[in-house]
């Protein structure tokens, strides 16, 4: 971000509260680019056949596998968002059981991931529009190419704790 979204003047890096932040110095404008992270969900879905993963159809990491999830919509509860994303990407209706983790931003992508545990209650595994495939896996069947380190860590924990957390 180089210019002010409010008045289009150029932004300057200044110290606010001990941190360098891009801010607009126009007296009539008070814009500060706080650069707050966006929340996203990622959900560990249990089915009779195993843990559900989706194969990515779009960049980044096309053709790698990861947990279903995505951005939270305006006025949507995170748990509701988790269930919606799972349905859109996998065709499964789920019952969200609990929040099992939250990540700090700072791996080149400014998001906070909320990890949920859920179980499938109905529906058939069908890849949605932004997935090229979807599957349910036991630990020894997991694909080698699972992207996102934090997803891999949570998948590991899931199997280490027998999906109970
Ligand atoms: Zn401005």
XYZ file of C-alpha atoms and ligand atoms in Angstrom:
166
model
C 0.000 0.000 0.000
C 1.555 3.288 -1.168
C -1.230 5.833 -1.329
C -3.947 6.709 1.108
C -7.243 4.935 0.369
C -9.082 7.931 1.866
C -7.406 10.901 0.147
C -4.932 9.342 -2.328
C -1.887 11.232 -0.933
C 1.224 9.142 -0.370
C 1.597 7.283 2.899
C 4.624 7.693 5.158
C 6.204 5.288 7.570
C 5.901 6.761 11.074
C 6.211 5.465 14.596
C 2.858 4.937 16.301
C 2.835 3.233 19.667
C 6.364 1.927 19.202
C 5.793 0.371 15.777
C 6.454 1.688 12.291
C 3.180 2.074 10.470
C 2.166 3.520 7.125
C 0.064 6.581 7.823
C -1.393 9.547 5.971
C 0.085 12.855 7.171
C -2.567 15.081 5.578
C -3.989 17.142 8.455
C -7.573 16.541 7.341
C -7.051 12.786 7.046
C -6.335 10.340 9.846
C -5.761 7.154 7.888
C -3.377 4.590 9.392
C -2.662 1.292 7.676
C -2.866 -0.943 10.751
C -2.300 -4.048 8.652
C -4.433 -6.231 10.924
C -4.535 -9.909 10.032
C -7.647 -11.468 8.550
C -9.180 -14.481 10.246
C -9.593 -17.696 8.280
C -10.802 -21.130 9.301
C -9.305 -24.551 8.665
C -11.301 -27.577 9.744
C -10.375 -31.121 10.719
C -13.376 -33.140 9.560
C -13.789 -36.702 10.776
C -15.611 -39.225 8.583
C -15.878 -43.022 8.844
C -13.182 -43.243 6.172
C -10.778 -40.840 7.874
C -9.754 -37.188 7.911
C -10.969 -35.016 5.035
C -8.475 -33.150 2.862
C -9.006 -31.120 -0.294
C -6.714 -30.901 -3.295
C -6.112 -27.295 -4.277
C -7.255 -26.108 -7.668
C -5.798 -22.578 -7.414
C -2.540 -20.883 -6.442
C -0.758 -21.004 -4.141
C 0.182 -24.689 -3.937
C -1.948 -25.965 -6.824
C -2.409 -29.758 -6.595
C -1.239 -29.941 -2.990
C -3.639 -31.096 -0.314
C -4.793 -29.145 2.742
C -7.593 -28.847 5.243
C -10.841 -27.323 3.977
C -11.347 -23.706 5.008
C -11.273 -20.098 3.964
C -12.085 -16.507 4.781
C -14.853 -15.624 7.181
C -17.719 -13.610 5.675
C -18.983 -10.387 7.228
C -21.273 -11.075 10.223
C -20.575 -14.792 10.170
C -19.553 -16.634 13.338
C -16.222 -18.403 12.777
C -17.748 -21.824 13.539
C -20.550 -21.168 11.074
C -17.954 -20.087 8.527
C -15.990 -23.289 9.108
C -19.096 -25.404 8.402
C -19.959 -23.382 5.287
C -16.455 -23.691 3.845
C -16.419 -27.441 4.466
C -19.781 -27.837 2.708
C -18.676 -25.700 -0.252
C -15.365 -27.476 -0.696
C -16.254 -31.076 0.184
C -20.030 -31.579 -0.103
C -20.206 -32.623 3.554
C -22.555 -31.195 6.133
C -20.698 -31.123 9.434
C -21.328 -30.598 13.091
C -18.589 -28.324 14.400
C -17.367 -29.712 17.716
C -14.782 -27.275 19.009
C -12.048 -24.783 18.380
C -8.775 -26.681 18.651
C -6.160 -24.105 17.735
C -5.331 -20.575 16.626
C -2.218 -19.406 14.826
C -0.273 -16.155 14.844
C 0.240 -14.436 11.481
C 3.708 -13.979 10.044
C 4.595 -16.558 7.431
C 4.306 -14.148 4.519
C 0.546 -14.189 4.757
C -1.275 -11.930 7.168
C -3.956 -14.261 8.481
C -4.929 -15.819 11.800
C -6.045 -19.404 11.284
C -8.774 -20.743 13.550
C -8.664 -24.534 13.537
C -11.909 -26.360 14.208
C -12.717 -29.988 14.822
C -15.907 -31.226 13.172
C -17.610 -34.445 12.238
C -19.448 -35.224 9.035
C -23.157 -35.776 9.568
C -24.438 -36.135 6.015
C -23.563 -35.630 2.378
C -21.157 -37.243 -0.068
C -17.554 -36.230 -0.628
C -17.623 -34.107 -3.787
C -14.943 -31.558 -4.675
C -16.352 -28.017 -4.771
C -15.456 -25.203 -7.173
C -12.091 -24.344 -5.664
C -10.908 -27.916 -5.118
C -9.800 -30.348 -7.811
C -10.279 -33.402 -5.603
C -11.346 -34.333 -2.116
C -10.645 -37.415 -0.034
C -10.771 -38.967 3.424
C -7.544 -40.456 4.712
C -6.238 -42.663 7.479
C -2.839 -41.683 8.844
C -0.893 -44.173 6.727
C -2.727 -43.093 3.575
C -2.063 -39.353 3.823
C -0.802 -37.727 0.620
C 2.872 -36.683 0.675
C 2.153 -33.215 -0.655
C 0.223 -31.518 2.118
C 0.847 -27.762 2.029
C 0.979 -25.235 4.890
C 3.161 -26.175 7.828
C 0.453 -25.321 10.364
C -2.025 -27.606 8.608
C 0.545 -30.407 8.696
C 1.102 -29.830 12.417
C -2.616 -29.946 13.180
C -3.077 -33.087 11.060
C -0.239 -34.681 13.020
C -1.843 -33.710 16.314
C -5.208 -34.986 15.099
C -3.837 -38.451 14.436
C -1.590 -38.480 17.514
C -4.595 -37.755 19.702
C -6.966 -40.027 17.787
C -9.112 -37.124 16.645
C -10.037 -36.220 20.193
C -7.942 -33.147 21.060
Zn -5.196 10.396 3.596
